[in-house]
Coordinates of C-alpha atoms and ligand atoms in Angstrom, one line a residue:
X1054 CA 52.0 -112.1 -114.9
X1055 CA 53.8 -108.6 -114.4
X1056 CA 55.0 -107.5 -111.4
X1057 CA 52.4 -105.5 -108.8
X1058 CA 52.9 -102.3 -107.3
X1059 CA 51.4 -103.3 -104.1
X1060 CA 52.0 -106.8 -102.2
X1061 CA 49.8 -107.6 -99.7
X1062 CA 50.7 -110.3 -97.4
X1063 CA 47.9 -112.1 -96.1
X1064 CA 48.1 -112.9 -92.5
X1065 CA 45.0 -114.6 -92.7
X1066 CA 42.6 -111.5 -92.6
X1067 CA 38.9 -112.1 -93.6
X1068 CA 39.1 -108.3 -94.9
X1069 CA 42.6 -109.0 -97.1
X1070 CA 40.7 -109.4 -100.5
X1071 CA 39.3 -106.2 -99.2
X1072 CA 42.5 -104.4 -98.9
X1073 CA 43.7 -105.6 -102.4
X1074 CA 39.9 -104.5 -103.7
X1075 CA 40.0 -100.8 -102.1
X1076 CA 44.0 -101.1 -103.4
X1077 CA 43.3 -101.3 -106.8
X1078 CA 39.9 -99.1 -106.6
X1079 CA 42.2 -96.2 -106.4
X1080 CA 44.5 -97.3 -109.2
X1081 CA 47.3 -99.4 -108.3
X1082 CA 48.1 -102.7 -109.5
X1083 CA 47.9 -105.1 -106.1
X1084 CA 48.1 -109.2 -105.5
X1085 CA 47.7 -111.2 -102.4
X1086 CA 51.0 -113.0 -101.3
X1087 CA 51.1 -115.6 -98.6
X1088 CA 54.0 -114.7 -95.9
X1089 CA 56.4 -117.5 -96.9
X1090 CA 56.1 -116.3 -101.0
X1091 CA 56.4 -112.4 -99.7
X1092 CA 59.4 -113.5 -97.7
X1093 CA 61.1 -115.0 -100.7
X1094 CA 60.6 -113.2 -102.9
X1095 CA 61.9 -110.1 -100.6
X1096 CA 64.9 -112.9 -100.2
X1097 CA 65.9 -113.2 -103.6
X1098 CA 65.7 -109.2 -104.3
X1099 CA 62.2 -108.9 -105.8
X1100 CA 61.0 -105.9 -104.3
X1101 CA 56.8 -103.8 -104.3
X1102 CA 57.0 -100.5 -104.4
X1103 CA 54.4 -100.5 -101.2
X1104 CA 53.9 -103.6 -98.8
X1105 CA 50.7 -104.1 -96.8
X1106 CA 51.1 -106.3 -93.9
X1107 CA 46.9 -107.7 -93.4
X1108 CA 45.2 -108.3 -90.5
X1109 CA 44.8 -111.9 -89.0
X1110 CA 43.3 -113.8 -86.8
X1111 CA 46.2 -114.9 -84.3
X1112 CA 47.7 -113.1 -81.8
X1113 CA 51.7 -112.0 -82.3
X1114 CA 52.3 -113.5 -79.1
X1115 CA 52.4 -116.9 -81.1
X1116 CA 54.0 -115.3 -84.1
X1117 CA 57.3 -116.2 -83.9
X1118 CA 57.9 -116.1 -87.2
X1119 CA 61.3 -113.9 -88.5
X1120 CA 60.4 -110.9 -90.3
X1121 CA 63.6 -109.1 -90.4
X1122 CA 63.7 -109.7 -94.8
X1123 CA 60.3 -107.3 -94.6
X1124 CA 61.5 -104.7 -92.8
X1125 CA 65.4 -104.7 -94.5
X1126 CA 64.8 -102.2 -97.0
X1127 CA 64.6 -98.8 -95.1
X1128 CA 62.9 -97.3 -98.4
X1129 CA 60.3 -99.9 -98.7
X1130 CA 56.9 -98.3 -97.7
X1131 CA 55.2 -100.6 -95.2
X1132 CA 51.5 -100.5 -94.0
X1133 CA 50.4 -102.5 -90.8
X1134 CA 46.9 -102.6 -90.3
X1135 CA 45.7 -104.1 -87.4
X1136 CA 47.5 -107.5 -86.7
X1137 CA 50.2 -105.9 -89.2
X1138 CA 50.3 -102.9 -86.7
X1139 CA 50.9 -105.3 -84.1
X1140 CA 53.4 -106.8 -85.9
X1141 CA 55.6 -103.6 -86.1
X1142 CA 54.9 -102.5 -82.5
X1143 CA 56.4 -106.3 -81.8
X1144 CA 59.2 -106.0 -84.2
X1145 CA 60.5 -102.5 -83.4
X1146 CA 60.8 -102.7 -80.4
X1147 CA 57.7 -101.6 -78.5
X1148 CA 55.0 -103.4 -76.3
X1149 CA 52.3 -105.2 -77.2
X1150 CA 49.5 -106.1 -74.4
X1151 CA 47.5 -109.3 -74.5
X1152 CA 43.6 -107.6 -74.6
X1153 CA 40.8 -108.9 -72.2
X1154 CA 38.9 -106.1 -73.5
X1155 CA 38.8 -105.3 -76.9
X1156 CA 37.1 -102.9 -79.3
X1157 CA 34.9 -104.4 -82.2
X1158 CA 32.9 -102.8 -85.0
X1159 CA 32.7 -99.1 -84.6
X1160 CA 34.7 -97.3 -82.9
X1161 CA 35.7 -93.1 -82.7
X1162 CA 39.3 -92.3 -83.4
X1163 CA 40.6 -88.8 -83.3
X1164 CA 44.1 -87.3 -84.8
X1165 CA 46.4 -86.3 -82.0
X1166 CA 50.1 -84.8 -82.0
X1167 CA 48.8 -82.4 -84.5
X1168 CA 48.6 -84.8 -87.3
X1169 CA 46.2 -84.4 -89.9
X1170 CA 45.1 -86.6 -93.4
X1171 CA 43.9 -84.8 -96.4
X1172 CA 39.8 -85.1 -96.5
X1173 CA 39.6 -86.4 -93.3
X1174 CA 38.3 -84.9 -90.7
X1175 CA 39.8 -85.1 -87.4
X1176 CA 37.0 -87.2 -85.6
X1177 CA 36.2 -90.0 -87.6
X1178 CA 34.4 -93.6 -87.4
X1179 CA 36.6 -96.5 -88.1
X1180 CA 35.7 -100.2 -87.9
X1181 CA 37.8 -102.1 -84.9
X1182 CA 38.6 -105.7 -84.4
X1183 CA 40.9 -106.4 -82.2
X1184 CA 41.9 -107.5 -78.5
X1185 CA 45.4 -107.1 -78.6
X1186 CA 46.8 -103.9 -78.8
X1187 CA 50.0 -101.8 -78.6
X1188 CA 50.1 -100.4 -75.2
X1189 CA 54.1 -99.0 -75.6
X1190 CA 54.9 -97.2 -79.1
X1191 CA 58.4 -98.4 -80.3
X1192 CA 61.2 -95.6 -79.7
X1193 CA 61.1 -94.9 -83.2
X1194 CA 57.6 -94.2 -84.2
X1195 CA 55.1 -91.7 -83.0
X1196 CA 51.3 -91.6 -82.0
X1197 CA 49.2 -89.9 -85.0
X1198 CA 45.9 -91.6 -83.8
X1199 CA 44.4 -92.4 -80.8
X1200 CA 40.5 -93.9 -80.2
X1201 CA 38.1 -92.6 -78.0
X1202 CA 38.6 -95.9 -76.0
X1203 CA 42.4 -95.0 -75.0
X1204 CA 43.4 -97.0 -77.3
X1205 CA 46.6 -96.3 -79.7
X1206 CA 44.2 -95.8 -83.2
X1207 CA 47.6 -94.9 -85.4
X1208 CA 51.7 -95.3 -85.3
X1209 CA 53.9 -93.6 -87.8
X1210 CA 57.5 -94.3 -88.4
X1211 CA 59.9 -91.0 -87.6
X1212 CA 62.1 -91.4 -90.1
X1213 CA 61.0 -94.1 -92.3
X1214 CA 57.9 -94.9 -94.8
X1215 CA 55.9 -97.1 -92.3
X1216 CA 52.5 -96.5 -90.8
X1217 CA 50.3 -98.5 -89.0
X1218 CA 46.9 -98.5 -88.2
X1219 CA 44.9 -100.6 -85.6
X1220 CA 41.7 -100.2 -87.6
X1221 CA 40.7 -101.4 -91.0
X1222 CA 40.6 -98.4 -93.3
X1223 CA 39.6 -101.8 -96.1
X1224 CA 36.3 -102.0 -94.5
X1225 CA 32.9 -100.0 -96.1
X1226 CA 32.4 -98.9 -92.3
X1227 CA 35.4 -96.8 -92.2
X1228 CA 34.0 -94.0 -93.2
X1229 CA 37.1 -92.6 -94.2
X1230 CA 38.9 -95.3 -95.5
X1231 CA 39.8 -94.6 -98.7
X1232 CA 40.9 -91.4 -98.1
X1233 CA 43.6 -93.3 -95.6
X1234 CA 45.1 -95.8 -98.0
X1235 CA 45.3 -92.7 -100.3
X1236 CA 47.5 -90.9 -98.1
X1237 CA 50.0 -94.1 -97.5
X1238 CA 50.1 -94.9 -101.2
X1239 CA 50.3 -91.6 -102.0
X1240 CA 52.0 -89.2 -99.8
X1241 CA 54.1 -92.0 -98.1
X1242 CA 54.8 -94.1 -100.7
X1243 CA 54.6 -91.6 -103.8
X1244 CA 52.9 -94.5 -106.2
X1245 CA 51.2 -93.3 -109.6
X1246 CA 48.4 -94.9 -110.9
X1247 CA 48.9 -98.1 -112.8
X1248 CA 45.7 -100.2 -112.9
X1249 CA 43.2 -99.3 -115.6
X1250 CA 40.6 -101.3 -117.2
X1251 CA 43.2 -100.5 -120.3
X1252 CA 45.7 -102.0 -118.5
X1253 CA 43.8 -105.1 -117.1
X1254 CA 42.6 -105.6 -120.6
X1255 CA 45.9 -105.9 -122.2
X1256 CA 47.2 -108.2 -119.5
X1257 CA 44.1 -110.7 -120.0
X1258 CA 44.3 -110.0 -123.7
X1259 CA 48.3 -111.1 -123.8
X1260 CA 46.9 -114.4 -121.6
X1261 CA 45.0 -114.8 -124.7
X1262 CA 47.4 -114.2 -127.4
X1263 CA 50.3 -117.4 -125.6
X1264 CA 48.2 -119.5 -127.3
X1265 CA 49.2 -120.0 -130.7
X1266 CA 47.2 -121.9 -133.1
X1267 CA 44.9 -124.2 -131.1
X1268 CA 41.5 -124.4 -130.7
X1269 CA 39.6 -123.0 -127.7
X1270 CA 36.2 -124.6 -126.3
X1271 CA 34.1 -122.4 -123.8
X1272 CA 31.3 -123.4 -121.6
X1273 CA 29.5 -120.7 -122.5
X1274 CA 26.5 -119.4 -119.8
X1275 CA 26.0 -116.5 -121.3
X1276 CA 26.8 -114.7 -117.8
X1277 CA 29.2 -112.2 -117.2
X1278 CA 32.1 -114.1 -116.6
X1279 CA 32.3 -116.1 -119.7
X1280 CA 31.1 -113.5 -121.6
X1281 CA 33.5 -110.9 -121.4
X1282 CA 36.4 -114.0 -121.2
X1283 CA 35.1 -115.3 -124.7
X1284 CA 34.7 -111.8 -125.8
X1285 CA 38.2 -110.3 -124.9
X1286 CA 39.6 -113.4 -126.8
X1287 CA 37.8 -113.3 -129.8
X1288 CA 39.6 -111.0 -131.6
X1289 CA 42.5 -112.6 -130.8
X1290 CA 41.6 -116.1 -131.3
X1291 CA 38.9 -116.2 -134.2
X1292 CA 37.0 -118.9 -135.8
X1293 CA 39.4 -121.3 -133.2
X1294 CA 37.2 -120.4 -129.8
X1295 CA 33.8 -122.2 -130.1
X1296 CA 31.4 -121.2 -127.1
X1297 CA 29.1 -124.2 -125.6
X1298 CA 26.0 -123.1 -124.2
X1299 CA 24.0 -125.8 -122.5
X1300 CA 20.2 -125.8 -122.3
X1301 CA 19.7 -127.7 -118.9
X1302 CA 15.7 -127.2 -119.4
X1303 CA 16.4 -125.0 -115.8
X1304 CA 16.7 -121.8 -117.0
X1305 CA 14.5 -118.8 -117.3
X1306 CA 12.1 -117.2 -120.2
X1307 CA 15.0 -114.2 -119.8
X1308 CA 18.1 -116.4 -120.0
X1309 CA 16.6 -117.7 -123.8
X1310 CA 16.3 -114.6 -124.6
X1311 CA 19.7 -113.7 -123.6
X1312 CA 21.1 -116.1 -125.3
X1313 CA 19.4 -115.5 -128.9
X1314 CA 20.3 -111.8 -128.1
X1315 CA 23.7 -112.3 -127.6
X1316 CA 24.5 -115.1 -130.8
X1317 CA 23.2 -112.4 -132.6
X1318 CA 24.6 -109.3 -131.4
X1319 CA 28.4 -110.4 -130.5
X1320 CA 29.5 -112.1 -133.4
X1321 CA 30.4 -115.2 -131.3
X1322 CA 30.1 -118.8 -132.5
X1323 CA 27.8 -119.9 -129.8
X1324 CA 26.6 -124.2 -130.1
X1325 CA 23.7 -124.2 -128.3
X1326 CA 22.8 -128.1 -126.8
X1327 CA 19.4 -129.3 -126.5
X1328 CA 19.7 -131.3 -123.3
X1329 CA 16.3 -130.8 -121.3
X1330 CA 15.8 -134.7 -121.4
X1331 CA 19.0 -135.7 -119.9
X1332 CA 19.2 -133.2 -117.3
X1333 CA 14.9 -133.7 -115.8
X1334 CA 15.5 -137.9 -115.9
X1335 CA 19.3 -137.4 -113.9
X1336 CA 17.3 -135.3 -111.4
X1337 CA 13.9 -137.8 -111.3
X1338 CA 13.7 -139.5 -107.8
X1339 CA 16.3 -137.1 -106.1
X1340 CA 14.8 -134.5 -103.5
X1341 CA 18.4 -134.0 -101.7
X1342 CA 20.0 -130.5 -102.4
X1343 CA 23.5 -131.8 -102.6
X1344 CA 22.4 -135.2 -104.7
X1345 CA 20.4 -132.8 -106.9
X1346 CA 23.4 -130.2 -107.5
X1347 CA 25.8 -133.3 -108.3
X1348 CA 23.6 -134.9 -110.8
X1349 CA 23.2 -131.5 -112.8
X1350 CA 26.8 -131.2 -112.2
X1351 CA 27.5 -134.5 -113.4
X1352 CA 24.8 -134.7 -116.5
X1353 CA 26.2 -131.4 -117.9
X1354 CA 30.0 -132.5 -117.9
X1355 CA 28.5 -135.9 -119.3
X1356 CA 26.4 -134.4 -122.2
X1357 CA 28.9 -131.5 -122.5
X1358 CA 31.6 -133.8 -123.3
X1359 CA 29.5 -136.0 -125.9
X1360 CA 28.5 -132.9 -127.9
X1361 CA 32.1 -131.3 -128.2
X1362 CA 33.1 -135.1 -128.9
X1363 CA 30.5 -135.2 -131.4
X1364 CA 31.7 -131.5 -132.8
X1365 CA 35.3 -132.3 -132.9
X1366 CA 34.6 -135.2 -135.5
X1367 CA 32.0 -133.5 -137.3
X1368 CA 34.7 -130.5 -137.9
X1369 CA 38.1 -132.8 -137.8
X1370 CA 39.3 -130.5 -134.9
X1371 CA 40.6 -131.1 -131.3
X1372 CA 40.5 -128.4 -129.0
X1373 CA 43.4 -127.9 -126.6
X1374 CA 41.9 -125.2 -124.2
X1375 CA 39.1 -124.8 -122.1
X1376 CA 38.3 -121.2 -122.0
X1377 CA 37.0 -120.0 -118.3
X1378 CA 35.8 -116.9 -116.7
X1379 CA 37.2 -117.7 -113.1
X1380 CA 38.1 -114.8 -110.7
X1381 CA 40.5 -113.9 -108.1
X1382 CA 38.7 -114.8 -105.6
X1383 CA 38.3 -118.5 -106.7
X1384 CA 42.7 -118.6 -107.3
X1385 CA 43.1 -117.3 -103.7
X1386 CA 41.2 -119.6 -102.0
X1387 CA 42.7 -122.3 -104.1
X1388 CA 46.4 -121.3 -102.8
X1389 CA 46.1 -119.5 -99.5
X1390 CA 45.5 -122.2 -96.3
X1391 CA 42.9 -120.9 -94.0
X1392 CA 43.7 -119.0 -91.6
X1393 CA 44.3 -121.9 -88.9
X1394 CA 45.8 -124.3 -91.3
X1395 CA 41.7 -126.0 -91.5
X1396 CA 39.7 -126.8 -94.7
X1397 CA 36.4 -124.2 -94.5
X1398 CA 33.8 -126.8 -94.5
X1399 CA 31.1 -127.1 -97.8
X1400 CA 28.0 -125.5 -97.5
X1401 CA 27.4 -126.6 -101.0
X1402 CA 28.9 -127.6 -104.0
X1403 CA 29.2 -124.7 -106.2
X1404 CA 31.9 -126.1 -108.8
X1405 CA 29.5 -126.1 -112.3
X1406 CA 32.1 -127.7 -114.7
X1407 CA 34.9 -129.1 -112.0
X1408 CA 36.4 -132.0 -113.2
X1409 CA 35.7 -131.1 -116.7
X1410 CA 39.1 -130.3 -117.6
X1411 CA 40.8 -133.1 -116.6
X1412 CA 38.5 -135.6 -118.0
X1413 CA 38.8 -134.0 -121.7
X1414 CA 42.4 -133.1 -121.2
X1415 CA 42.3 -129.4 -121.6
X1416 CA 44.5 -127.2 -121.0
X1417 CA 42.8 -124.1 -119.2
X1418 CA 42.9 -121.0 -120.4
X1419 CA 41.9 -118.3 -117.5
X1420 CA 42.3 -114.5 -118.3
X1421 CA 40.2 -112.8 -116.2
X1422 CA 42.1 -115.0 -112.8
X1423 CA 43.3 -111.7 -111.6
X1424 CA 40.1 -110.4 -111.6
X1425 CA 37.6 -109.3 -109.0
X1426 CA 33.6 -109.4 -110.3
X1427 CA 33.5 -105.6 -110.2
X1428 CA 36.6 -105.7 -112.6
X1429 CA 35.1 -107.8 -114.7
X1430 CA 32.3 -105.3 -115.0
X1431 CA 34.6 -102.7 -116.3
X1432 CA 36.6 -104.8 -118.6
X1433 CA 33.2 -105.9 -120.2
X1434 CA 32.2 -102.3 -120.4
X1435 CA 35.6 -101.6 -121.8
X1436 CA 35.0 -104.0 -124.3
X1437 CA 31.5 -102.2 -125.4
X1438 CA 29.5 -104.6 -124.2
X1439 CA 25.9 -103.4 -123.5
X1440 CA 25.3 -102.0 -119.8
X1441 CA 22.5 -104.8 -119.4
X1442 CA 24.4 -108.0 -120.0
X1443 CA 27.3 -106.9 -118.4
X1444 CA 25.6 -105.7 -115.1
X1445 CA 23.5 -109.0 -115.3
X1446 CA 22.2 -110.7 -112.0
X1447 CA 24.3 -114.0 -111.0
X1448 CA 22.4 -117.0 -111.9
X1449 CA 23.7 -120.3 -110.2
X1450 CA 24.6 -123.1 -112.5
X1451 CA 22.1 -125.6 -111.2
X1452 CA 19.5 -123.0 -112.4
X1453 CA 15.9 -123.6 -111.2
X1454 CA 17.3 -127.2 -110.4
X1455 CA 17.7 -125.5 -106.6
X1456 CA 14.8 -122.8 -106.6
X1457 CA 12.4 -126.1 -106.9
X1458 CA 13.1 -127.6 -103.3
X1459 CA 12.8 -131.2 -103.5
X1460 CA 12.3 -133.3 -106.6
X1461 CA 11.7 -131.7 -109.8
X1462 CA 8.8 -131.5 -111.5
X1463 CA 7.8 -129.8 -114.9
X1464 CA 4.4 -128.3 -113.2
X1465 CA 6.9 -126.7 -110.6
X1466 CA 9.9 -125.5 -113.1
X1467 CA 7.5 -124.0 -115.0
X1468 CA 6.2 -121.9 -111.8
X1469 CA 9.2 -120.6 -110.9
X1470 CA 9.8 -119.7 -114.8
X1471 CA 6.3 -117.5 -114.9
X1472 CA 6.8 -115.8 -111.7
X1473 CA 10.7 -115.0 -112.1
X1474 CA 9.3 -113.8 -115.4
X1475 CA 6.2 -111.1 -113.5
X1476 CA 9.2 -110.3 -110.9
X1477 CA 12.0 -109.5 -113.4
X1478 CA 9.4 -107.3 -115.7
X1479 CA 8.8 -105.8 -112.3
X1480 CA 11.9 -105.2 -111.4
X1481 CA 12.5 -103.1 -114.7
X1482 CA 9.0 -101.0 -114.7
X1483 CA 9.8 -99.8 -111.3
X1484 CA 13.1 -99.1 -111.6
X1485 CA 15.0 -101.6 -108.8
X1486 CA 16.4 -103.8 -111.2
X1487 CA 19.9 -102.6 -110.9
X1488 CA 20.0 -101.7 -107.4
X1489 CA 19.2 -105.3 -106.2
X1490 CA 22.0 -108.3 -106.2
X1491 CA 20.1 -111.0 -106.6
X1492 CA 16.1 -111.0 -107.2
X1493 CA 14.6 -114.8 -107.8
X1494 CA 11.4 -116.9 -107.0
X1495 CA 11.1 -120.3 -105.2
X1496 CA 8.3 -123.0 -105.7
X1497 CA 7.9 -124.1 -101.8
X1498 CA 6.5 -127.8 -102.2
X1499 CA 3.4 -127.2 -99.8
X1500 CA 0.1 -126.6 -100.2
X1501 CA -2.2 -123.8 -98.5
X1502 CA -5.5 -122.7 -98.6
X1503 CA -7.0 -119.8 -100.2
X1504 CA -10.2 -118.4 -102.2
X1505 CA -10.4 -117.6 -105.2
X1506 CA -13.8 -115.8 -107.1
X1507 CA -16.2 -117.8 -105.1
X1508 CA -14.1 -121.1 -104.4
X1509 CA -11.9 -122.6 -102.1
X1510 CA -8.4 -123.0 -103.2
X1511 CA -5.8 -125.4 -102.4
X1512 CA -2.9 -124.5 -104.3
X1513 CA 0.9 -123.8 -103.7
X1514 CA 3.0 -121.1 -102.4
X1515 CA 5.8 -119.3 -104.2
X1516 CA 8.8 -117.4 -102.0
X1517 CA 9.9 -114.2 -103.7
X1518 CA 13.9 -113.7 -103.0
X1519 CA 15.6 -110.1 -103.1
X1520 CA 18.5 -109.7 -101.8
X1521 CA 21.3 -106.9 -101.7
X1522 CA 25.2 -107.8 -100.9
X1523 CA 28.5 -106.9 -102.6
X1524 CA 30.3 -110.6 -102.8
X1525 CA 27.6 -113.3 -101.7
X1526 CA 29.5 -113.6 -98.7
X1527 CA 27.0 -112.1 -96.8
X1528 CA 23.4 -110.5 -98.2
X1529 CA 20.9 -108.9 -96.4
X1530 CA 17.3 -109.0 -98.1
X1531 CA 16.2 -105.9 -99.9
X1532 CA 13.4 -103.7 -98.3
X1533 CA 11.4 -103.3 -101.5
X1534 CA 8.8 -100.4 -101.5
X1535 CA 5.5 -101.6 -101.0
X1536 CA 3.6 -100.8 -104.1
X1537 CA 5.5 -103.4 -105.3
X1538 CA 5.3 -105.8 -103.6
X1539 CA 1.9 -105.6 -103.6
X1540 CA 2.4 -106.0 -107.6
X1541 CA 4.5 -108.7 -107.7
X1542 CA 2.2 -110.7 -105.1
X1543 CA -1.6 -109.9 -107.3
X1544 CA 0.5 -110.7 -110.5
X1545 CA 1.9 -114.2 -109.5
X1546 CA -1.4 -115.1 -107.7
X1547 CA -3.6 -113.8 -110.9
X1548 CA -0.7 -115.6 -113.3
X1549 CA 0.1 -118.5 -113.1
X1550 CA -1.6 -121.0 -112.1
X1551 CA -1.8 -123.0 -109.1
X1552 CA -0.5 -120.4 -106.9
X1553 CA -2.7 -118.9 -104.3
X1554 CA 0.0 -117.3 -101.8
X1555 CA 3.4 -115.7 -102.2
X1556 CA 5.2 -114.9 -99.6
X1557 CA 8.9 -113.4 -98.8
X1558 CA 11.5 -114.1 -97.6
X1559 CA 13.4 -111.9 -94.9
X1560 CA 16.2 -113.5 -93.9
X1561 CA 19.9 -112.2 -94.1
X1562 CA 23.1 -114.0 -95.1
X1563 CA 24.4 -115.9 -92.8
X1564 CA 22.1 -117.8 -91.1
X1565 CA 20.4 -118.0 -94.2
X1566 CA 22.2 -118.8 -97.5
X1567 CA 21.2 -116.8 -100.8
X1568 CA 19.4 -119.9 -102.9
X1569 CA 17.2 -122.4 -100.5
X1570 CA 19.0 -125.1 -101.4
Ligands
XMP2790 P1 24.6 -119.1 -101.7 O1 23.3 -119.7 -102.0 O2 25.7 -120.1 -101.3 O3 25.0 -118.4 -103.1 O4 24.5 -118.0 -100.7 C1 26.0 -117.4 -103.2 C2 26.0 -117.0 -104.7 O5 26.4 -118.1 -105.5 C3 25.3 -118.4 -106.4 N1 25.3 -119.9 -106.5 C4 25.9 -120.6 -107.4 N2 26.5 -120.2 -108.6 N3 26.8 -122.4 -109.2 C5 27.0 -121.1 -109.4 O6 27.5 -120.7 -110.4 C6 26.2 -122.9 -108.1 O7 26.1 -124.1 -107.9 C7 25.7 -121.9 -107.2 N4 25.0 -122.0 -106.0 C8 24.8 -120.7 -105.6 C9 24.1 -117.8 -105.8 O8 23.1 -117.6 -106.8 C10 24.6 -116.6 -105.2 O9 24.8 -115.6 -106.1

């Protein structure tokens, strides 16, 4: 891995991946650091060109951590933003007051002392979160903003390359944000631009190229992820990266179509595996969400392993490497502790092929693991992949496995695979497939009463899921014009039979997760 422009130390922030996001949005390279790795590498004369101290969820009253090696350098450009303004009020000298009152969410924050920011103008609305403020400005650093609630908004060093900022210019509700982190990396800290989706492709393409002459096995879904993994490495790799794809029997009328589409179209060797059978008996008997998600889990890896098993003697090859489209986001959470030292507990398992590697002795091979989704995006674009697959809705590896609730059954898969089918046609003819996140049906197991023509009906009920988010973090469902739903509804009550009422479902992430189960 090269060195980054930008470190961000992660004070334990639920916004830092949002810092090194916006960070590299406007074109410089930027990785997330915990303290103790910033500190040594500062210690043993590594050095950014621009350090971002996070937010976090402490208070610098129990910090009594050293920080002298960040603040050595007197050229080093340092930005504090809220707990990391805190942090230089504390270490500079000035006075830090324990809050009772606070501000959080919006908040009004005016330049004062006749400072001003390019594009910004001198009222604007920033996104608060904090208690704790600094009540006494260090001798050597100057108010540039102040809020509407008294409180200081902005500090800028006198001398030196430092700024800090009490609010999160990371956060969408900024409205000015980006315009803010411009000015520090660029009139403070004088970067120039250094992340491309040239540049990230020749990083994950020189991942590629370590490996010499061994074969490379992909669990292929035929989503973005592995898609623009296997397709960055094909070129590099050739006939010695074979793509898996697994037919669980869960997936929809558009996801087989995919698939043909892109073992045509891409040039890649995909296998497909025939395992419907395996996959409906694992999941016969079991109407817990979690039991259901770990037999899927567990049948793939099992018939998986038996196929490449099978392939390898077939061929006389062994592959070495286990090709995988993780992201950032999953190597973060891997290596940084939560905040308070605490595990964050499961909601559900969400780990498709975990284990895998390890059981069939692989070596993995991860290029995009630097990678946020949106990146991915461009890199797939980059690589002239076709607007559609690459801007593809997330499909969950368990498939329709947890948009049946309860125990599967094939009346019930196939359901959900008609009226996912109406809604995703839908979706298209009017327009609002790309402005959506997520857009799925559910197969509710109950039974309601209806009419239909002259007779009583008493048939089931499908729940039509629309969501609209940026991470799946949070989601908040999509208010979709009413022509269509009214659409959707006639079409999956006319359609397919044994339905009689759809409803929908209107409940945000959190409390609500994005799949029922
Ligand atoms: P939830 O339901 O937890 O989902 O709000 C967040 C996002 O993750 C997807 N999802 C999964 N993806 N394997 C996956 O690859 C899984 O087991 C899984 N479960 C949920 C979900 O579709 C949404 O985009």
């Amino acid at each position: 891995m090269t060195n980054r422009q930008v470190w961000i130390a992660d004070f334990g922030s639920q916004y830092t991946q949002l810092i090194t996001r916006k960070t590299r949005e406007l074109g410089f390279s930027s990785e997330i650091y915990t303290i103790k790795e910033v500190k040594e590498r500062l210690i043993s004369g590594q050095k950014p060109n621009a350090l971002v101290l996070s937010g976090g969820p402490q208070s610098v009253f129990l910090d009594n951590e050293d920080y002298s090696a960040f603040f050595q350098d007197e050229k080093l450009p340092v930005l504090g933003i809220c707990y990391g303004m805190q942090l230089l009020g504390k270490y500079f000298g000035g006075t830090v007051y324990k809050g009772h009152t606070g501000e959080y969410g919006n908040a009004l924050i005016q330049f004062v002392n006749g400072f001003k920011i390019k594009d910004c103008p001198l009222k604007m609305n920033v996104w608060m979160s904090h208690s704790d403020h600094v009540a006494k400005i260090p001798i050597d650093f100057y108010v540039i903003m102040e809020s509407t609630n008294n409180f200081t908004g902005a500090i800028k060093h006198k001398t030196r390359p430092i700024v800090g900022l009490q609010f999160h210019p990371e956060v969408e509700h900024t409205v000015h944000g980006k315009e803010i982190l411009q000015y520090f990396y660029k009139e403070i800290a004088g970067l120039k631009k250094d992340w491309t989706a040239k540049t990230m492709l020749k990083e994950a393409r020189s991942e590629v190229a370590k490996i010499k002459d061994s074969y490379v096995l992909c669990a292929f879904s035929g989503g973005v992820d592995s898609l623009v993994a296997a397709t960055l490495s094909k070129d590099i790799l050739n006939q010695r990266l074979y793509c898996f794809f697994v037919d669980n029997g869960l997936l929809r009328p558009q996801d087989y179509k995919h698939i043909e589409v892109l073992k045509e179209e891409t040039g890649l060797n995909i296998e497909i595996i025939d395992a419907k059978e395996d996959f409906y008996s694992a999941c016969r008997g079991i109407n817990d969400p979690e039991l259901k998600r770990k037999a899927i889990g567990k049948t793939f890896i099992e018939v998986f392993e038996k196929k490449v098993h099978e392939f390898e003697n077939n061929r006389a090859i062994k592959f070495e490497y286990l090709l995988q489209g993780t992201l950032y986001p999953d190597v973060i959470e891997s290596i940084t502790p939560h905040a308070n030292g605490g595990k964050s507990v499961t909601i559900k398992s969400h780990h498709n092929v975990g284990g895998l590697p390890e059981r069939m002795r692989l070596k993995l091979l991860e290029p995009l693991r630097w990678l946020f989704k949106d990146e991915v995006r461009k890199l797939g674009l980059e690589l002239g992949l076709s607007h559609d697959w690459v801007y593809r809705h997330p499909f969950p590896g368990p498939g329709i496995g947890i948009r049946v609730l309860g125990e599967l059954s094939l009346d019930a898969i196939n359901k959900v695979q008609q009226s996912d089918q109406i809604l995703f046609e839908e979706l298209h003819n009017y327009n609002l497939y790309s402005s959506v996140w997520q857009a799925f049906t559910v197969f509710l197991p109950v039974k309601t009463v209806g009419v239909k023509g002259d007779s009583r009906a008493y048939e089931s009920v499908i729940c039509v899921r629309v969501v609209n988010s940026v991470d799946a973090m949070t989601a908040i469902w999509s208010d979709l014009p009413r022509e269509f739903m009214i659409q959707i509804s006639s079409r999956i009550c006319n359609e397919v039979p044994g339905i009689t009422r759809v409803v929908y479902d209107v409940t945000n992430k959190p409390p609500g997760t994005i799949e029922w189960e």
